[in-house]
Amino acid sequence: MTKRDPFKYFHSSPEIIRLAVMMYVRFPLSLRNVEDLLHERGIDISHETVRYWWNRFGPMFAAEIRRRRVQQMRSYSNWQWHLNEVFVKINGELHYLWRAVDHEGEVLESFVSKRRDRKAALKFIRKSMKRYGQPQVLVTDQLRSYGAAMKQIGNAERQETGRWQNNRAENSHLPFRRRERAMQRFRSMRCLQKFAAVHASVSNHFNQERSLYSRANFK
């Protein structure tokens, strides 16, 4: 059975659609900023078109990146994960964005919940391990929900906590915070979960340690 072309019936080329979506997700730009930047390149579209493309193709592009990364990570053992949660307000109500980061600072999994208890931590850890396997070390903060969840799973001896040990996870929130300000926050949990997953995959795609490459190779 042949796979259906997702770009069928669209007048714009797949390259233009991919460019618009990647610009909107990777950089802290508004929809109208992306419209203006594309107009300078001779591409005349509306900001509502950018919104539609992002909602339609953003998860698809992120799934492609995530699929390749999971296949690569399955080929070698996971050494160390950093788990952390950050506060996010949705319509004035406090929610929590849980994130799992590997030892290189790339985001593995994002999960949104209303509470910060053992049940939410357990669901988040199980979701991460189901996709990427089990790491050798899990670095967390002093939140007791992590210890209770890991004790139930049976890997409590792999947990490590420390004052500065989890800085890699803390720093991974910075690009998301910049993007959150540009979007003027989120309207629903579903919107936050969707954007956090797509934003993490796209950020990982461009996280190539450019200081170790020549400019020609990196580009």
mmCIF file of C-alpha atoms in Angstrom:
data_model
loop_
_atom_site.group_PDB
_atom_site.id
_atom_site.type_symbol
_atom_site.label_atom_id
_atom_site.label_comp_id
_atom_site.label_asym_id
_atom_site.label_seq_id
_atom_site.Cartn_x
_atom_site.Cartn_y
_atom_site.Cartn_z
ATOM 1 C CA MET A 1 0.000 0.000 0.000
ATOM 2 C CA THR A 2 1.467 3.352 -1.047
ATOM 3 C CA LYS A 3 1.797 6.024 1.621
ATOM 4 C CA ARG A 4 -0.365 9.092 1.097
ATOM 5 C CA ASP A 5 1.517 12.291 0.278
ATOM 6 C CA PRO A 6 0.886 14.720 3.191
ATOM 7 C CA PHE A 7 1.596 17.726 0.921
ATOM 8 C CA LYS A 8 -0.989 16.772 -1.680
ATOM 9 C CA TYR A 9 -3.512 19.504 -2.595
ATOM 10 C CA PHE A 10 -1.216 22.218 -1.157
ATOM 11 C CA HIS A 11 -0.207 24.949 -3.618
ATOM 12 C CA SER A 12 3.059 25.724 -1.798
ATOM 13 C CA SER A 13 6.052 23.424 -2.156
ATOM 14 C CA PRO A 14 7.099 21.104 0.735
ATOM 15 C CA GLU A 15 10.367 23.068 1.064
ATOM 16 C CA ILE A 16 8.518 26.332 1.762
ATOM 17 C CA ILE A 17 6.170 24.659 4.253
ATOM 18 C CA ARG A 18 9.077 23.017 6.074
ATOM 19 C CA LEU A 19 10.993 26.315 6.149
ATOM 20 C CA ALA A 20 8.054 28.224 7.640
ATOM 21 C CA VAL A 21 7.373 25.588 10.318
ATOM 22 C CA MET A 22 11.040 25.250 11.299
ATOM 23 C CA MET A 23 11.478 29.026 11.552
ATOM 24 C CA TYR A 24 8.423 29.366 13.765
ATOM 25 C CA VAL A 25 9.391 26.517 16.103
ATOM 26 C CA ARG A 26 13.148 27.001 16.309
ATOM 27 C CA PHE A 27 13.331 30.781 16.794
ATOM 28 C CA PRO A 28 11.329 32.915 19.284
ATOM 29 C CA LEU A 29 9.243 34.511 16.527
ATOM 30 C CA SER A 30 5.566 35.350 16.284
ATOM 31 C CA LEU A 31 3.418 34.263 13.362
ATOM 32 C CA ARG A 32 3.602 37.750 11.851
ATOM 33 C CA ASN A 33 7.418 37.781 12.226
ATOM 34 C CA VAL A 34 7.607 34.582 10.171
ATOM 35 C CA GLU A 35 5.262 36.146 7.602
ATOM 36 C CA ASP A 36 7.547 39.195 7.273
ATOM 37 C CA LEU A 37 10.751 37.118 7.016
ATOM 38 C CA LEU A 38 9.268 34.919 4.303
ATOM 39 C CA HIS A 39 8.017 38.011 2.462
ATOM 40 C CA GLU A 40 11.620 39.267 2.304
ATOM 41 C CA ARG A 41 12.499 35.981 0.582
ATOM 42 C CA GLY A 42 9.770 36.487 -2.020
ATOM 43 C CA ILE A 43 7.239 34.162 -0.351
ATOM 44 C CA ASP A 44 3.925 35.964 0.109
ATOM 45 C CA ILE A 45 1.715 34.141 2.643
ATOM 46 C CA SER A 46 -0.513 35.128 5.565
ATOM 47 C CA HIS A 47 0.358 34.581 9.212
ATOM 48 C CA GLU A 48 -2.776 32.437 9.473
ATOM 49 C CA THR A 49 -1.254 30.187 6.822
ATOM 50 C CA VAL A 50 1.811 29.791 9.019
ATOM 51 C CA ARG A 51 -0.473 28.879 11.931
ATOM 52 C CA TYR A 52 -2.275 26.269 9.840
ATOM 53 C CA TRP A 53 0.987 24.779 8.571
ATOM 54 C CA TRP A 54 2.397 24.599 12.088
ATOM 55 C CA ASN A 55 -0.674 22.802 13.433
ATOM 56 C CA ARG A 56 -0.816 20.433 10.450
ATOM 57 C CA PHE A 57 2.844 19.609 9.815
ATOM 58 C CA GLY A 58 4.683 20.493 13.052
ATOM 59 C CA PRO A 59 3.933 17.185 14.808
ATOM 60 C CA MET A 60 4.753 15.261 11.634
ATOM 61 C CA PHE A 61 8.192 16.881 11.274
ATOM 62 C CA ALA A 62 8.881 16.326 14.993
ATOM 63 C CA ALA A 63 7.884 12.664 14.708
ATOM 64 C CA GLU A 64 10.376 12.165 11.868
ATOM 65 C CA ILE A 65 13.206 13.663 13.944
ATOM 66 C CA ARG A 66 12.178 11.705 17.053
ATOM 67 C CA ARG A 67 11.972 8.408 15.158
ATOM 68 C CA ARG A 68 15.544 8.729 13.899
ATOM 69 C CA ARG A 69 16.806 9.700 17.333
ATOM 70 C CA VAL A 70 15.100 6.773 19.067
ATOM 71 C CA GLN A 71 16.641 4.347 16.576
ATOM 72 C CA GLN A 72 20.094 5.791 17.262
ATOM 73 C CA MET A 73 19.653 5.690 21.047
ATOM 74 C CA ARG A 74 18.512 2.073 20.970
ATOM 75 C CA SER A 75 21.900 1.098 19.514
ATOM 76 C CA TYR A 76 23.826 2.059 22.676
ATOM 77 C CA SER A 77 23.123 2.076 26.395
ATOM 78 C CA ASN A 78 21.743 5.185 28.073
ATOM 79 C CA TRP A 79 24.199 6.564 30.579
ATOM 80 C CA GLN A 80 22.555 9.410 32.474
ATOM 81 C CA TRP A 81 19.235 11.235 32.428
ATOM 82 C CA HIS A 82 18.322 14.515 34.128
ATOM 83 C CA LEU A 83 14.690 14.904 35.226
ATOM 84 C CA ASN A 84 13.148 18.230 36.121
ATOM 85 C CA GLU A 85 9.843 20.065 36.129
ATOM 86 C CA VAL A 86 9.009 23.701 35.413
ATOM 87 C CA PHE A 87 5.964 25.814 36.285
ATOM 88 C CA VAL A 88 3.762 26.943 33.375
ATOM 89 C CA LYS A 89 0.624 29.055 33.689
ATOM 90 C CA ILE A 90 -2.359 28.267 31.453
ATOM 91 C CA ASN A 91 -5.199 30.795 31.720
ATOM 92 C CA GLY A 92 -3.952 31.802 35.149
ATOM 93 C CA GLU A 93 -3.881 28.201 36.438
ATOM 94 C CA LEU A 94 -0.579 26.585 37.429
ATOM 95 C CA HIS A 95 0.554 23.480 35.518
ATOM 96 C CA TYR A 96 3.805 21.511 35.414
ATOM 97 C CA LEU A 97 5.971 20.643 32.422
ATOM 98 C CA TRP A 98 8.150 17.592 33.149
ATOM 99 C CA ARG A 99 11.262 17.077 31.014
ATOM 100 C CA ALA A 100 13.816 14.301 30.673
ATOM 101 C CA VAL A 101 17.227 15.399 29.338
ATOM 102 C CA ASP A 102 20.173 13.168 28.425
ATOM 103 C CA HIS A 103 23.827 13.757 29.373
ATOM 104 C CA GLU A 104 24.351 15.896 26.236
ATOM 105 C CA GLY A 105 21.523 18.287 27.102
ATOM 106 C CA GLU A 106 19.055 17.068 24.470
ATOM 107 C CA VAL A 107 15.429 16.749 25.543
ATOM 108 C CA LEU A 108 14.126 13.186 25.460
ATOM 109 C CA GLU A 109 10.555 13.534 26.660
ATOM 110 C CA SER A 110 8.078 16.257 27.679
ATOM 111 C CA PHE A 111 4.966 15.704 29.758
ATOM 112 C CA VAL A 112 2.342 18.162 31.062
ATOM 113 C CA SER A 113 0.329 17.589 34.233
ATOM 114 C CA LYS A 114 -1.867 19.525 36.634
ATOM 115 C CA ARG A 115 -0.152 18.144 39.726
ATOM 116 C CA ARG A 116 3.394 17.430 40.869
ATOM 117 C CA ASP A 117 2.717 14.242 42.827
ATOM 118 C CA ARG A 118 3.896 10.634 42.677
ATOM 119 C CA LYS A 119 1.245 9.633 40.126
ATOM 120 C CA ALA A 120 2.355 12.308 37.641
ATOM 121 C CA ALA A 121 6.056 11.518 38.163
ATOM 122 C CA LEU A 122 5.414 7.789 37.699
ATOM 123 C CA LYS A 123 3.511 8.342 34.446
ATOM 124 C CA PHE A 124 6.262 10.633 33.147
ATOM 125 C CA ILE A 125 9.115 8.221 33.975
ATOM 126 C CA ARG A 126 7.323 5.207 32.538
ATOM 127 C CA LYS A 127 6.521 7.099 29.345
ATOM 128 C CA SER A 128 10.194 8.080 28.936
ATOM 129 C CA MET A 129 11.534 4.579 29.621
ATOM 130 C CA LYS A 130 9.030 2.943 27.285
ATOM 131 C CA ARG A 131 10.387 4.985 24.390
ATOM 132 C CA TYR A 132 14.109 5.230 25.177
ATOM 133 C CA GLY A 133 14.855 2.335 27.519
ATOM 134 C CA GLN A 134 16.224 2.467 31.051
ATOM 135 C CA PRO A 135 19.232 4.688 31.912
ATOM 136 C CA GLN A 136 22.022 3.798 34.294
ATOM 137 C CA VAL A 137 21.680 6.982 36.381
ATOM 138 C CA LEU A 138 18.696 9.278 36.989
ATOM 139 C CA VAL A 139 19.605 12.750 38.299
ATOM 140 C CA THR A 140 16.729 14.662 39.932
ATOM 141 C CA ASP A 141 16.121 17.509 42.359
ATOM 142 C CA GLN A 142 14.899 17.070 45.946
ATOM 143 C CA LEU A 143 11.249 16.557 44.967
ATOM 144 C CA ARG A 144 9.949 13.519 46.882
ATOM 145 C CA SER A 145 7.657 12.475 44.033
ATOM 146 C CA TYR A 146 10.667 11.204 42.068
ATOM 147 C CA GLY A 147 11.839 8.956 44.903
ATOM 148 C CA ALA A 148 8.343 7.552 45.471
ATOM 149 C CA ALA A 149 7.856 6.863 41.743
ATOM 150 C CA MET A 150 11.272 5.212 41.331
ATOM 151 C CA LYS A 151 10.709 3.079 44.411
ATOM 152 C CA GLN A 152 7.524 1.758 42.826
ATOM 153 C CA ILE A 153 9.319 1.038 39.551
ATOM 154 C CA GLY A 154 12.225 -0.640 41.360
ATOM 155 C CA ASN A 155 15.159 1.570 40.351
ATOM 156 C CA ALA A 156 15.448 3.790 43.421
ATOM 157 C CA GLU A 157 19.150 2.911 43.746
ATOM 158 C CA ARG A 158 19.830 4.632 40.410
ATOM 159 C CA GLN A 159 18.603 8.027 41.586
ATOM 160 C CA GLU A 160 21.101 10.793 42.321
ATOM 161 C CA THR A 161 20.394 14.227 43.774
ATOM 162 C CA GLY A 162 22.643 17.211 44.305
ATOM 163 C CA ARG A 163 22.680 20.975 44.443
ATOM 164 C CA TRP A 164 24.268 21.569 41.029
ATOM 165 C CA GLN A 165 24.034 18.103 39.482
ATOM 166 C CA ASN A 166 20.780 18.903 37.681
ATOM 167 C CA ASN A 167 21.937 22.129 35.997
ATOM 168 C CA ARG A 168 21.757 20.478 32.584
ATOM 169 C CA ALA A 169 18.005 20.008 32.960
ATOM 170 C CA GLU A 170 17.561 23.520 34.345
ATOM 171 C CA ASN A 171 19.374 25.034 31.347
ATOM 172 C CA SER A 172 17.224 23.042 28.922
ATOM 173 C CA HIS A 173 14.203 25.115 30.018
ATOM 174 C CA LEU A 174 15.706 28.404 28.788
ATOM 175 C CA PRO A 175 14.892 28.055 25.036
ATOM 176 C CA PHE A 176 11.357 26.994 25.936
ATOM 177 C CA ARG A 177 10.918 30.011 28.228
ATOM 178 C CA ARG A 178 12.026 32.376 25.455
ATOM 179 C CA ARG A 179 9.555 30.722 23.096
ATOM 180 C CA GLU A 180 6.782 30.922 25.687
ATOM 181 C CA ARG A 181 7.209 34.691 26.003
ATOM 182 C CA ALA A 182 7.042 35.127 22.224
ATOM 183 C CA MET A 183 3.790 33.114 22.093
ATOM 184 C CA GLN A 184 2.329 35.095 25.031
ATOM 185 C CA ARG A 185 1.806 31.843 26.934
ATOM 186 C CA PHE A 186 -0.539 28.960 26.158
ATOM 187 C CA ARG A 187 -4.311 28.540 26.127
ATOM 188 C CA SER A 188 -4.731 24.846 27.012
ATOM 189 C CA MET A 189 -2.854 21.769 28.238
ATOM 190 C CA ARG A 190 -3.227 20.164 24.830
ATOM 191 C CA CYS A 191 -1.598 23.158 23.125
ATOM 192 C CA LEU A 192 1.262 23.150 25.644
ATOM 193 C CA GLN A 193 1.872 19.407 25.319
ATOM 194 C CA LYS A 194 1.842 19.599 21.533
ATOM 195 C CA PHE A 195 4.207 22.547 21.290
ATOM 196 C CA ALA A 196 6.603 21.268 23.979
ATOM 197 C CA ALA A 197 7.034 17.949 22.147
ATOM 198 C CA VAL A 198 7.579 19.589 18.750
ATOM 199 C CA HIS A 199 9.882 22.293 20.135
ATOM 200 C CA ALA A 200 12.053 19.692 21.911
ATOM 201 C CA SER A 201 12.516 17.582 18.762
ATOM 202 C CA VAL A 202 13.384 20.578 16.580
ATOM 203 C CA SER A 203 15.829 21.922 19.190
ATOM 204 C CA ASN A 204 17.541 18.531 19.326
ATOM 205 C CA HIS A 205 17.805 18.531 15.531
ATOM 206 C CA PHE A 206 19.788 21.779 15.559
ATOM 207 C CA ASN A 207 21.817 20.957 18.693
ATOM 208 C CA GLN A 208 24.959 19.846 16.847
ATOM 209 C CA GLU A 209 27.670 21.374 19.080
ATOM 210 C CA ARG A 210 28.579 23.900 16.419
ATOM 211 C CA SER A 211 31.712 24.940 18.351
ATOM 212 C CA LEU A 212 33.262 21.562 17.417
ATOM 213 C CA TYR A 213 32.542 21.845 13.674
ATOM 214 C CA SER A 214 33.806 24.068 10.924
ATOM 215 C CA ARG A 215 31.219 26.525 9.644
ATOM 216 C CA ALA A 216 30.977 24.805 6.251
ATOM 217 C CA ASN A 217 30.327 21.373 7.773
ATOM 218 C CA PHE A 218 27.778 22.707 10.249
ATOM 219 C CA LYS A 219 25.789 24.563 7.573
#
